[in-house]
Short mmCIF file of C-alpha atoms in Angstrom, two decimals:
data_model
loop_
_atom_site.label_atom_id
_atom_site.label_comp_id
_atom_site.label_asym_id
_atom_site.label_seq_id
_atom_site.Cartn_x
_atom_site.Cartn_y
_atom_site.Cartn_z
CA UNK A 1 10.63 -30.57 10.52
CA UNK A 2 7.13 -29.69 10.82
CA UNK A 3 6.90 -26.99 13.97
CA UNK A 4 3.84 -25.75 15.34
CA UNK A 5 2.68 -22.92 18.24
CA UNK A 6 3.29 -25.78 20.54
CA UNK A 7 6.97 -26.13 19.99
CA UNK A 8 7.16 -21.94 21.26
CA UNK A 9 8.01 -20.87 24.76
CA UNK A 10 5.86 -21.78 27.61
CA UNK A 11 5.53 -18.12 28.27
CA UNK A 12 4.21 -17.33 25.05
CA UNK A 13 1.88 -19.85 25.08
CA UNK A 14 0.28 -19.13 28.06
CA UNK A 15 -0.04 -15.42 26.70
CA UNK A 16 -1.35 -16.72 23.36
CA UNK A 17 -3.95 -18.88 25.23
CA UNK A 18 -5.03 -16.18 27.19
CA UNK A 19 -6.00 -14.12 24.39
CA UNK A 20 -7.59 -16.40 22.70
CA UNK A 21 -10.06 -17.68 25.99
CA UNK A 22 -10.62 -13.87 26.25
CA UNK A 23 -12.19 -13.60 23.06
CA UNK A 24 -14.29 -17.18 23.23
CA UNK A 25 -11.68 -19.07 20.32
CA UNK A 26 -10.11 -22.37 20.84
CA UNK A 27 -6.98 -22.46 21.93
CA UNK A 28 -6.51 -26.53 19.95
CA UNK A 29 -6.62 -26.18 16.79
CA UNK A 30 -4.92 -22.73 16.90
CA UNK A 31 -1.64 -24.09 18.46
CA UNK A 32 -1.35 -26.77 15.79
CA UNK A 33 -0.50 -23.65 13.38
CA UNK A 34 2.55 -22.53 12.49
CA UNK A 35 3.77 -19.08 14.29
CA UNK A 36 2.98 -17.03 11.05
CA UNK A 37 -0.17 -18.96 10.38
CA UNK A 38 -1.26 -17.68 13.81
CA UNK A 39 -0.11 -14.42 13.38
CA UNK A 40 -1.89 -13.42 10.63
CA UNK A 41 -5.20 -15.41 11.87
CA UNK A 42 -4.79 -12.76 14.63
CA UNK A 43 -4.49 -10.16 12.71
CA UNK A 44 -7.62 -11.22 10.37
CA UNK A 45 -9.84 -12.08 13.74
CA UNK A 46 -8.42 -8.18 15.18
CA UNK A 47 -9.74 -6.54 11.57
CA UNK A 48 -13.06 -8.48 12.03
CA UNK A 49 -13.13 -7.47 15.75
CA UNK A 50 -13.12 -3.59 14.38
CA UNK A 51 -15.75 -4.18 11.89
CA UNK A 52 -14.04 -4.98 8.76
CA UNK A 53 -15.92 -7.05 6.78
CA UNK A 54 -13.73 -9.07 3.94
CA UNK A 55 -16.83 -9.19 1.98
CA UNK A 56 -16.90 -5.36 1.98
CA UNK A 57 -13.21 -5.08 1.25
CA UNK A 58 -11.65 -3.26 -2.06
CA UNK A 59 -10.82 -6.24 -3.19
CA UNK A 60 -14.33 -7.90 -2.95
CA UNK A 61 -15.98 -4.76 -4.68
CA UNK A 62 -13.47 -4.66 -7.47
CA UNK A 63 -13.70 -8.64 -8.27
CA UNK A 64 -17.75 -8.28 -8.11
CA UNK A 65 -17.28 -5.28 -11.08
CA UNK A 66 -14.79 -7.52 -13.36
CA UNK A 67 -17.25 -9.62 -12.75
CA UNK A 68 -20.17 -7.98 -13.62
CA UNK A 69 -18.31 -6.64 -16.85
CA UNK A 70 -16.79 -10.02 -17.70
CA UNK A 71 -13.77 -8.71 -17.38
CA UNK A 72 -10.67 -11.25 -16.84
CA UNK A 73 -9.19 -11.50 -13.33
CA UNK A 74 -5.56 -12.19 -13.78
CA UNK A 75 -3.29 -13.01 -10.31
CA UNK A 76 -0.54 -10.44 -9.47
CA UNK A 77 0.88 -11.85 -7.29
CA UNK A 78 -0.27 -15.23 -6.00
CA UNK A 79 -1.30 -16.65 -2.05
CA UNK A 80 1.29 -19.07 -2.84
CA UNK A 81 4.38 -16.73 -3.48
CA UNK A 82 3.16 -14.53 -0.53
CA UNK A 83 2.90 -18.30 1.75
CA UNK A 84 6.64 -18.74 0.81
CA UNK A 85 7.69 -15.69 2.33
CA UNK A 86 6.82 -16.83 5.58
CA UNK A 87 7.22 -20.59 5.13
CA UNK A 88 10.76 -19.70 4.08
CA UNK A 89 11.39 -17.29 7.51
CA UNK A 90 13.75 -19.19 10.29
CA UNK A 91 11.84 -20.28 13.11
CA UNK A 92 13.07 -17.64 15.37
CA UNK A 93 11.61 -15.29 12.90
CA UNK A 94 8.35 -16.56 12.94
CA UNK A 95 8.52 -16.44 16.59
CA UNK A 96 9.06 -12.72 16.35
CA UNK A 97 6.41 -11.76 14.53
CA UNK A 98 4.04 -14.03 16.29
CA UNK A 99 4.89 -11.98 19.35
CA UNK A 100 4.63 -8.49 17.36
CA UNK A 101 1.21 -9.81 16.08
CA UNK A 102 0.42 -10.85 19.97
CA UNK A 103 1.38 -7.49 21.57
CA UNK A 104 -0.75 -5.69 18.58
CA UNK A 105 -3.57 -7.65 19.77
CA UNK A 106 -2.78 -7.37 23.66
CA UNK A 107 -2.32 -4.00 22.95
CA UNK A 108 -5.16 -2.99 20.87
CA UNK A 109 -2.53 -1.24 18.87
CA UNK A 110 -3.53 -3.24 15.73
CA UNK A 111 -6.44 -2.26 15.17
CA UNK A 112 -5.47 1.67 15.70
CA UNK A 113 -2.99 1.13 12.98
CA UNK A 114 -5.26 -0.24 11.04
CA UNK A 115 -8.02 2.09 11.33
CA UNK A 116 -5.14 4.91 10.77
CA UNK A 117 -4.20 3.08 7.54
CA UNK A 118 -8.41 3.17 6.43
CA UNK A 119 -8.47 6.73 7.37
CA UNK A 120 -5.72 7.82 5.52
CA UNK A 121 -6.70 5.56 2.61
CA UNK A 122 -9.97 7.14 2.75
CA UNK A 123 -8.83 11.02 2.57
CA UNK A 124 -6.20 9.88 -0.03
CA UNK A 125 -3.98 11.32 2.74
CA UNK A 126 -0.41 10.42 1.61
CA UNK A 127 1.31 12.34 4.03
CA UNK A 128 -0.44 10.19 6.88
CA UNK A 129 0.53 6.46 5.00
CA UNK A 130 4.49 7.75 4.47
CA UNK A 131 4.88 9.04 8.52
CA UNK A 132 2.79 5.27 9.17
CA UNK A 133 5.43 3.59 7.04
CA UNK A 134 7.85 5.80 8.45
CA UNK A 135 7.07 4.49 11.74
CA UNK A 136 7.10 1.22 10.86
CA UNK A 137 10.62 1.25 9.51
CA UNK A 138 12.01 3.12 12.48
CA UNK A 139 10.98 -0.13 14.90
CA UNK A 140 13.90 -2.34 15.28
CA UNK A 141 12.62 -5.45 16.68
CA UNK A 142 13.14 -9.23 14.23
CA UNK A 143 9.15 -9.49 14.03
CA UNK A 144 8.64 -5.72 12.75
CA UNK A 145 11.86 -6.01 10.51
CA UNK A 146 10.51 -8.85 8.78
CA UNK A 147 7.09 -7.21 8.74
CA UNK A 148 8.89 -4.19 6.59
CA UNK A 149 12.15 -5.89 5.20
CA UNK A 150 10.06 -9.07 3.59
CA UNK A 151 6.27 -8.94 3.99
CA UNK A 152 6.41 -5.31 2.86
CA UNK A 153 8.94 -3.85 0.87
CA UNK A 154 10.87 -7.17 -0.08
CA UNK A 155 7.62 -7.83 -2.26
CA UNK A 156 8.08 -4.73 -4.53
CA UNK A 157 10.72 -5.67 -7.01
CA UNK A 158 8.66 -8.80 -8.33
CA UNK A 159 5.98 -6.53 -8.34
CA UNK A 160 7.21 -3.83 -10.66
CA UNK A 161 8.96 -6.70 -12.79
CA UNK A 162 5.16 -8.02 -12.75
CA UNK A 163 3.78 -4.59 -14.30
CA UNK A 164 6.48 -4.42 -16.89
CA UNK A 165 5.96 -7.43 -18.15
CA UNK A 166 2.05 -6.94 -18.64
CA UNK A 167 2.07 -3.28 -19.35
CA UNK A 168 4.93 -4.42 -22.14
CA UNK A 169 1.11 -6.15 -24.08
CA UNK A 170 -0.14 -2.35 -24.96
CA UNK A 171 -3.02 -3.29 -23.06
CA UNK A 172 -4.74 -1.25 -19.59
CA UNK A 173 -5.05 -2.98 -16.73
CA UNK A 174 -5.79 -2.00 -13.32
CA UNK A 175 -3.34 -3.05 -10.25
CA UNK A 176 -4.78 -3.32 -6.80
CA UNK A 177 -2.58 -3.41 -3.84
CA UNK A 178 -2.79 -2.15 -0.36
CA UNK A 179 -2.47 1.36 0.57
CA UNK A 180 0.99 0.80 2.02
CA UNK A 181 2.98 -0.59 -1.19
CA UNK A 182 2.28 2.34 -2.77
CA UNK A 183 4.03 5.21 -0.88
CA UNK A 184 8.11 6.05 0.23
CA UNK A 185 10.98 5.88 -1.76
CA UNK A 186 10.69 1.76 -1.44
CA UNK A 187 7.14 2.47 -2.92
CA UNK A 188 5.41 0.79 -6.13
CA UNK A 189 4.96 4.70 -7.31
CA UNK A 190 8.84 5.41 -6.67
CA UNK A 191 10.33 2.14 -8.36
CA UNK A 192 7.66 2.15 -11.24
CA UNK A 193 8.96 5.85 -11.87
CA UNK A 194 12.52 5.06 -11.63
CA UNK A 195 11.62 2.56 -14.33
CA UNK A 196 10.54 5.16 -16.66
CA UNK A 197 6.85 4.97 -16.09
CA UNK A 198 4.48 7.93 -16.13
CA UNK A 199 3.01 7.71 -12.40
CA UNK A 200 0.16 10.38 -11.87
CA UNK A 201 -1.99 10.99 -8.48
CA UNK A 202 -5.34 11.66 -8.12
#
């Protein structure tokens, strides 16, 4: 069965409606989402809110240069397998992180993580993204377990199995992920090297 926002507590809804009058959005259309839907729309409008521009992103700048060099864009890891994860989380789960993503926002405390994560991204500072991830893990709530467990870390085996399979060609390729995957012993650098793989920093 199809469940939206509107099938949540009362109390949450009121909170959720709040937040969203505060910052001028309407509250319709957003409580026919689904609670992860929502989540992550808060999330996006929260990165926005602190100036990130998608169209300035990593991402954006490295598709413009394949581009440019007629390079061939080939999909890691797809919006569909990364929908699944969420579409495939209980209801109570959803709920959770809806509430995680809420408080965040409430809080103001996503947007400081976030602009920790660019800062530390930006000074290649991997001693800053392991205590972040460190920090992460430690929480024990159902919405930040999920965050880590699934949306995080539960990603990186099909990952590495992803790179082996390409990097099996002989050919070079260049992976782009966010700064997160890549450090801790759950890492994309930790798994690719207990895989055999020649992992150098620079």
């Amino acid at each position: 069965r199809y469940q939206t926002v509107l099938s949540a507590p009362a109390s949450l809804r009121q909170r959720i409606e709040a937040v969203l009058s505060r910052n001028q959005l309407d509250p319709a259309p957003m409580m026919r989402m689904k609670p992860w839907m929502l989540a992550n729309v808060l999330a996006l409008f929260e990165a926005a809110q602190a100036g990130y521009v998608p169209g300035l992103s990593v991402e954006a700048y490295l598709l413009r240069v394949a581009k440019t060099d007629s390079k061939p864009i080939l999909e890691f890891e797809g919006i569909e397998q990364q929908f699944e994860l969420f579409e495939k989380a209980p209801w109570a789960t959803q709920i959770a992180f809806l509430e995680e993503a809420l408080k965040a926002v409430e809080s103001r405390g996503a947007r400081r993580e976030l602009n920790r994560i660019v800062q530390a991204w930006e000074a290649a500072d991997r001693g800053s993204l392991e205590r972040l991830l460190a920090e992460m893990r430690a929480q024990s709530s159902v919405g930040s377990r999920f965050t880590v467990d699934t949306i995080l870390l539960g990603r990186h085996p099909q990952m590495v199995r992803k790179i082996e399979t390409m990097m099996a060609s002989g050919k070079t390729y260049v992976f782009a992920v966010g700064a997160l995957h890549l450090v801790g012993p759950q890492g994309l650098v930790e798994l690719l090297r207990a895989r055999g793989f020649t992992v150098t920093e620079r």
